[in-house]
Tab-separated table of C-alpha atoms and ligand atoms in Angstrom:
chain	number	residue	atom	x	y	z
A	1	MET	CA	12.714	116.658	-4.565
A	2	ILE	CA	12.039	120.009	-3.619
A	3	LYS	CA	14.232	122.218	-1.524
A	4	VAL	CA	13.054	124.614	1.069
A	5	GLY	CA	14.854	127.311	3.118
A	6	LEU	CA	14.202	127.647	6.687
A	7	THR	CA	15.758	131.115	7.959
A	8	GLY	CA	15.081	133.844	10.434
A	9	GLY	CA	16.928	135.702	13.114
A	10	ILE	CA	19.003	134.996	15.503
A	11	GLY	CA	16.829	132.960	18.513
A	12	SER	CA	13.549	132.480	16.244
A	13	GLY	CA	13.581	129.059	16.465
A	14	LYS	CA	15.122	127.986	13.257
A	15	THR	CA	16.551	124.395	15.065
A	16	THR	CA	14.272	123.926	17.178
A	17	ILE	CA	11.099	123.949	14.063
A	18	ALA	CA	13.609	122.049	11.783
A	19	ARG	CA	14.207	119.086	14.324
A	20	ILE	CA	10.233	118.666	14.518
A	21	PHE	CA	10.245	118.532	10.427
A	22	GLU	CA	13.112	116.045	11.343
A	23	THR	CA	10.732	114.052	13.298
A	24	LEU	CA	8.757	113.743	10.332
A	25	GLY	CA	11.062	112.071	8.128
A	26	ILE	CA	12.198	115.187	6.611
A	27	PRO	CA	16.312	115.603	6.393
A	28	VAL	CA	17.630	119.009	7.220
A	29	TYR	CA	20.949	120.271	6.123
A	30	ASN	CA	22.332	123.034	8.667
A	31	ALA	CA	24.214	125.658	6.950
A	32	ASP	CA	26.130	127.120	10.384
A	33	ASP	CA	27.110	123.912	11.480
A	34	ALA	CA	28.782	123.047	8.167
A	35	THR	CA	30.622	126.332	7.332
A	36	LYS	CA	32.051	125.589	10.776
A	37	ARG	CA	32.708	122.175	9.512
A	38	LEU	CA	34.160	123.156	5.957
A	39	MET	CA	36.527	125.839	7.531
A	40	ASN	CA	37.999	123.305	9.307
A	41	SER	CA	37.439	120.272	6.766
A	42	ASN	CA	37.840	122.129	3.101
A	43	PRO	CA	41.619	122.206	2.212
A	44	ASP	CA	40.575	124.651	-0.525
A	45	LEU	CA	38.765	126.780	2.219
A	46	LYS	CA	41.480	126.557	4.808
A	47	THR	CA	44.016	127.833	2.177
A	48	THR	CA	41.815	130.891	0.943
A	49	LEU	CA	41.021	131.994	4.519
A	50	ILE	CA	44.618	131.778	5.669
A	51	LYS	CA	45.646	133.842	2.757
A	52	ASN	CA	42.651	136.539	3.908
A	53	PHE	CA	43.199	136.488	7.870
A	54	GLY	CA	46.707	135.451	8.315
A	55	GLU	CA	48.120	131.868	9.634
A	56	ALA	CA	46.963	132.624	13.059
A	57	SER	CA	43.583	131.668	12.036
A	58	TYR	CA	44.742	128.124	12.194
A	59	LYS	CA	45.941	126.686	15.877
A	60	ASN	CA	47.183	123.030	15.402
A	61	ASN	CA	44.863	123.212	12.258
A	62	VAL	CA	41.941	123.621	14.110
A	63	LEU	CA	40.191	126.914	13.064
A	64	ASP	CA	40.558	129.402	15.942
A	65	THR	CA	36.990	130.805	15.920
A	66	THR	CA	38.269	133.486	19.088
A	67	TYR	CA	40.935	134.738	16.871
A	68	LEU	CA	38.325	135.088	13.392
A	69	ALA	CA	35.756	136.169	15.528
A	70	GLY	CA	37.538	138.957	16.722
A	71	ILE	CA	38.602	139.729	13.321
A	72	VAL	CA	35.228	140.145	11.701
A	73	PHE	CA	32.798	141.437	14.455
A	74	ASN	CA	34.810	144.569	14.542
A	75	ASP	CA	34.780	144.997	11.117
A	76	PRO	CA	31.669	144.793	8.590
A	77	GLU	CA	34.370	144.736	5.733
A	78	LYS	CA	36.273	141.616	6.936
A	79	LEU	CA	32.765	140.361	8.266
A	80	ALA	CA	31.431	140.427	4.568
A	81	LEU	CA	35.234	139.157	3.002
A	82	LEU	CA	34.708	135.958	5.431
A	83	ASN	CA	30.886	135.393	4.242
A	84	SER	CA	31.692	135.862	0.467
A	85	LEU	CA	34.486	133.342	1.059
A	86	THR	CA	32.806	130.512	3.066
A	87	HIS	CA	28.985	130.850	1.690
A	88	PRO	CA	29.448	129.629	-2.245
A	89	VAL	CA	31.505	126.645	-0.690
A	90	THR	CA	28.326	125.989	1.878
A	91	ILE	CA	25.778	126.344	-1.046
A	92	LYS	CA	27.685	123.329	-3.158
A	93	ASP	CA	28.119	120.975	-0.282
A	94	ALA	CA	24.198	121.729	0.659
A	95	ALA	CA	23.537	120.973	-2.979
A	96	ASP	CA	25.688	117.965	-3.044
A	97	TRP	CA	23.873	116.904	0.340
A	98	ILE	CA	20.774	117.373	-1.037
A	99	SER	CA	21.177	115.187	-4.476
A	100	LYS	CA	21.743	112.377	-2.068
A	101	GLN	CA	18.538	112.683	0.238
A	102	SER	CA	15.196	110.811	-0.657
A	103	ALA	CA	12.552	112.414	0.464
A	104	PRO	CA	9.493	114.216	-0.596
A	105	TYR	CA	11.114	117.892	0.224
A	106	ALA	CA	14.684	118.416	2.247
A	107	ILE	CA	15.289	121.865	4.461
A	108	LYS	CA	18.210	123.753	4.388
A	109	GLU	CA	18.442	125.787	7.818
A	110	ALA	CA	20.788	129.198	7.868
A	111	ALA	CA	20.517	132.208	9.441
A	112	LEU	CA	21.099	134.110	6.002
A	113	LEU	CA	19.555	132.438	3.537
A	114	PHE	CA	18.991	135.721	1.388
A	115	GLU	CA	22.092	137.698	2.328
A	116	SER	CA	24.472	134.378	1.354
A	117	GLY	CA	22.517	134.110	-1.901
A	118	ALA	CA	21.062	130.233	-0.712
A	119	ALA	CA	17.612	131.711	-1.297
A	120	ASP	CA	18.300	131.497	-5.279
A	121	HIS	CA	18.626	128.033	-4.709
A	122	VAL	CA	15.973	126.518	-3.317
A	123	ASP	CA	12.363	126.070	-3.864
A	124	TYR	CA	10.342	127.420	-1.358
A	125	VAL	CA	11.608	129.654	1.788
A	126	ILE	CA	9.840	129.026	5.350
A	127	GLY	CA	10.454	132.122	7.920
A	128	VAL	CA	10.159	132.155	11.297
A	129	PHE	CA	9.285	134.379	13.087
A	130	ALA	CA	9.456	135.484	16.898
A	131	PRO	CA	9.370	139.164	18.051
A	132	GLN	CA	12.491	141.300	18.974
A	133	PRO	CA	12.005	140.712	22.612
A	134	VAL	CA	11.689	137.113	22.938
A	135	ARG	CA	14.236	136.384	20.755
A	136	ILE	CA	16.699	138.499	23.049
A	137	LYS	CA	15.828	136.619	26.455
A	138	ARG	CA	16.100	132.978	24.442
A	139	VAL	CA	19.480	133.985	23.181
A	140	MET	CA	20.481	135.847	26.585
A	141	ASP	CA	19.683	132.257	27.975
A	142	ARG	CA	20.446	129.884	25.809
A	143	ASP	CA	24.275	131.005	25.202
A	144	GLY	CA	24.725	133.033	28.839
A	145	LEU	CA	24.646	137.074	26.586
A	146	THR	CA	23.940	140.206	27.650
A	147	ALA	CA	20.697	142.095	26.242
A	148	GLU	CA	23.320	144.234	24.548
A	149	GLU	CA	25.336	141.536	22.887
A	150	VAL	CA	22.398	139.938	21.922
A	151	MET	CA	21.151	143.404	20.214
A	152	LYS	CA	24.668	143.175	18.730
A	153	ARG	CA	24.112	140.344	17.145
A	154	ILE	CA	20.681	141.165	15.775
A	155	SER	CA	21.997	144.899	13.966
A	156	ARG	CA	24.131	142.439	11.860
A	157	GLN	CA	21.185	140.292	10.215
A	158	MET	CA	18.515	141.795	7.961
A	159	ASP	CA	15.624	143.250	9.037
A	160	GLU	CA	13.422	140.755	10.214
A	161	GLU	CA	10.019	142.143	8.759
A	162	VAL	CA	11.861	142.475	5.504
A	163	LYS	CA	13.009	138.733	5.657
A	164	MET	CA	9.509	137.682	6.367
A	165	LYS	CA	8.049	139.268	3.749
A	166	ARG	CA	10.372	137.566	1.250
A	167	CYS	CA	9.304	134.393	2.810
A	168	ASP	CA	6.726	132.177	0.870
A	169	PHE	CA	5.197	130.370	4.561
A	170	VAL	CA	5.975	132.271	7.574
A	171	ILE	CA	5.879	129.969	10.889
A	172	THR	CA	5.288	132.144	14.073
A	173	ASN	CA	6.839	131.075	17.585
A	174	ASN	CA	6.578	133.317	19.606
A	175	GLU	CA	5.010	131.042	22.168
A	176	HIS	CA	1.557	131.847	22.183
A	177	GLN	CA	0.507	130.024	18.775
A	178	LEU	CA	1.503	126.840	19.006
A	179	VAL	CA	4.233	125.678	16.588
A	180	ILE	CA	3.483	121.714	16.220
A	181	PRO	CA	-0.064	122.780	14.212
A	182	GLN	CA	1.529	125.149	12.259
A	183	VAL	CA	4.733	122.565	10.775
A	184	LEU	CA	1.812	120.022	10.760
A	185	GLU	CA	0.437	121.662	8.153
A	186	LEU	CA	3.082	123.192	5.984
A	187	ASP	CA	4.574	119.480	6.035
A	188	LYS	CA	1.379	118.486	4.062
A	189	LYS	CA	1.544	121.238	1.660
A	190	LEU	CA	4.781	121.178	1.075
A	191	ARG	CA	4.412	116.982	0.047
A	192	GLU	CA	1.413	118.321	-1.663
A	193	LEU	CA	3.731	120.224	-3.965
A	194	ALA	CA	6.414	117.984	-4.240
A	195	SER	CA	3.931	115.152	-5.540
A	196	ARG	CA	2.813	117.961	-8.444
B	1	ATP	P1	20.316	130.797	16.169
B	1	ATP	O1	19.849	131.558	14.948
B	1	ATP	O2	21.015	131.724	17.276
B	1	ATP	O3	20.909	129.416	15.726
B	1	ATP	P2	17.534	129.493	16.301
B	1	ATP	O4	16.878	130.283	15.355
B	1	ATP	O5	18.116	128.502	15.864
B	1	ATP	O6	18.944	130.265	16.878
B	1	ATP	P3	17.054	128.037	18.647
B	1	ATP	O7	18.228	127.738	18.740
B	1	ATP	O8	15.654	127.020	17.779
B	1	ATP	O9	16.830	129.561	17.313
B	1	ATP	O10	16.317	128.607	19.988
B	1	ATP	C1	16.584	129.369	20.525
B	1	ATP	C2	16.236	128.907	21.905
B	1	ATP	O11	15.255	129.291	22.312
B	1	ATP	C3	16.472	127.895	21.721
B	1	ATP	O12	17.479	127.493	23.510
B	1	ATP	C4	15.492	127.186	22.133
B	1	ATP	O13	15.218	126.232	23.202
B	1	ATP	C5	14.276	128.098	22.898
B	1	ATP	N1	12.985	128.328	22.160
B	1	ATP	C6	12.532	128.032	20.608
B	1	ATP	N2	11.461	128.255	20.705
B	1	ATP	C7	10.901	128.091	21.525
B	1	ATP	C8	9.638	128.118	22.340
B	1	ATP	N3	8.389	127.689	21.423
B	1	ATP	N4	9.680	128.220	23.323
B	1	ATP	C9	10.291	127.945	24.501
B	1	ATP	N5	11.870	128.039	23.716
B	1	ATP	C10	11.970	128.054	22.882
């Protein structure tokens, strides 16, 4: 089975596109959801997070995301530290999960696929591209944020052009080009690659 990464900036439409692949019978691992789950369920990771960010990281044994976000989103070094602690755990969990799937290919959806090093563990990478103003509007509508808050999140991510250049395939999700035909064509290509 081949492993395919799916990445793109905040609001590009990764999850929306992952859902279309799922309807075609392709298993999808969502790295962002998995990381949140593992921070609450992996005992070693919990111990490490407490050691690095303090006892207040957990309230009644549940990750205090507000507390942690307050630390890491105001300090790039702390954010890098958090990522360096969580990414290896998620990469291993994804590998275990993918090894149990039976499909021609499986997808790992991750906003930070390149930044986390996870791109080195997949055979191909699909990038989801949407212009920045479209992404800002989508995230404002979805999460009830201001344009400035969305821009702040975008500024913490890898430059979109650089990211797309590193992808093997790009799906354009700009609300002008139809997305489903692009997914169908890519699915066909990936099934062919998997059968070689
Ligand atoms: P994040 O990185 O924040 O998790 P994402 O890349 O996974 O975001 P989605 O959650 O899939 O992006 O999409 C962001 C928002 O934009 C969602 O509300 C989704 O419904 C909407 N959206 C995505 N693609 C389209 C589209 N082609 N047409 C209309 N709305 C769209």
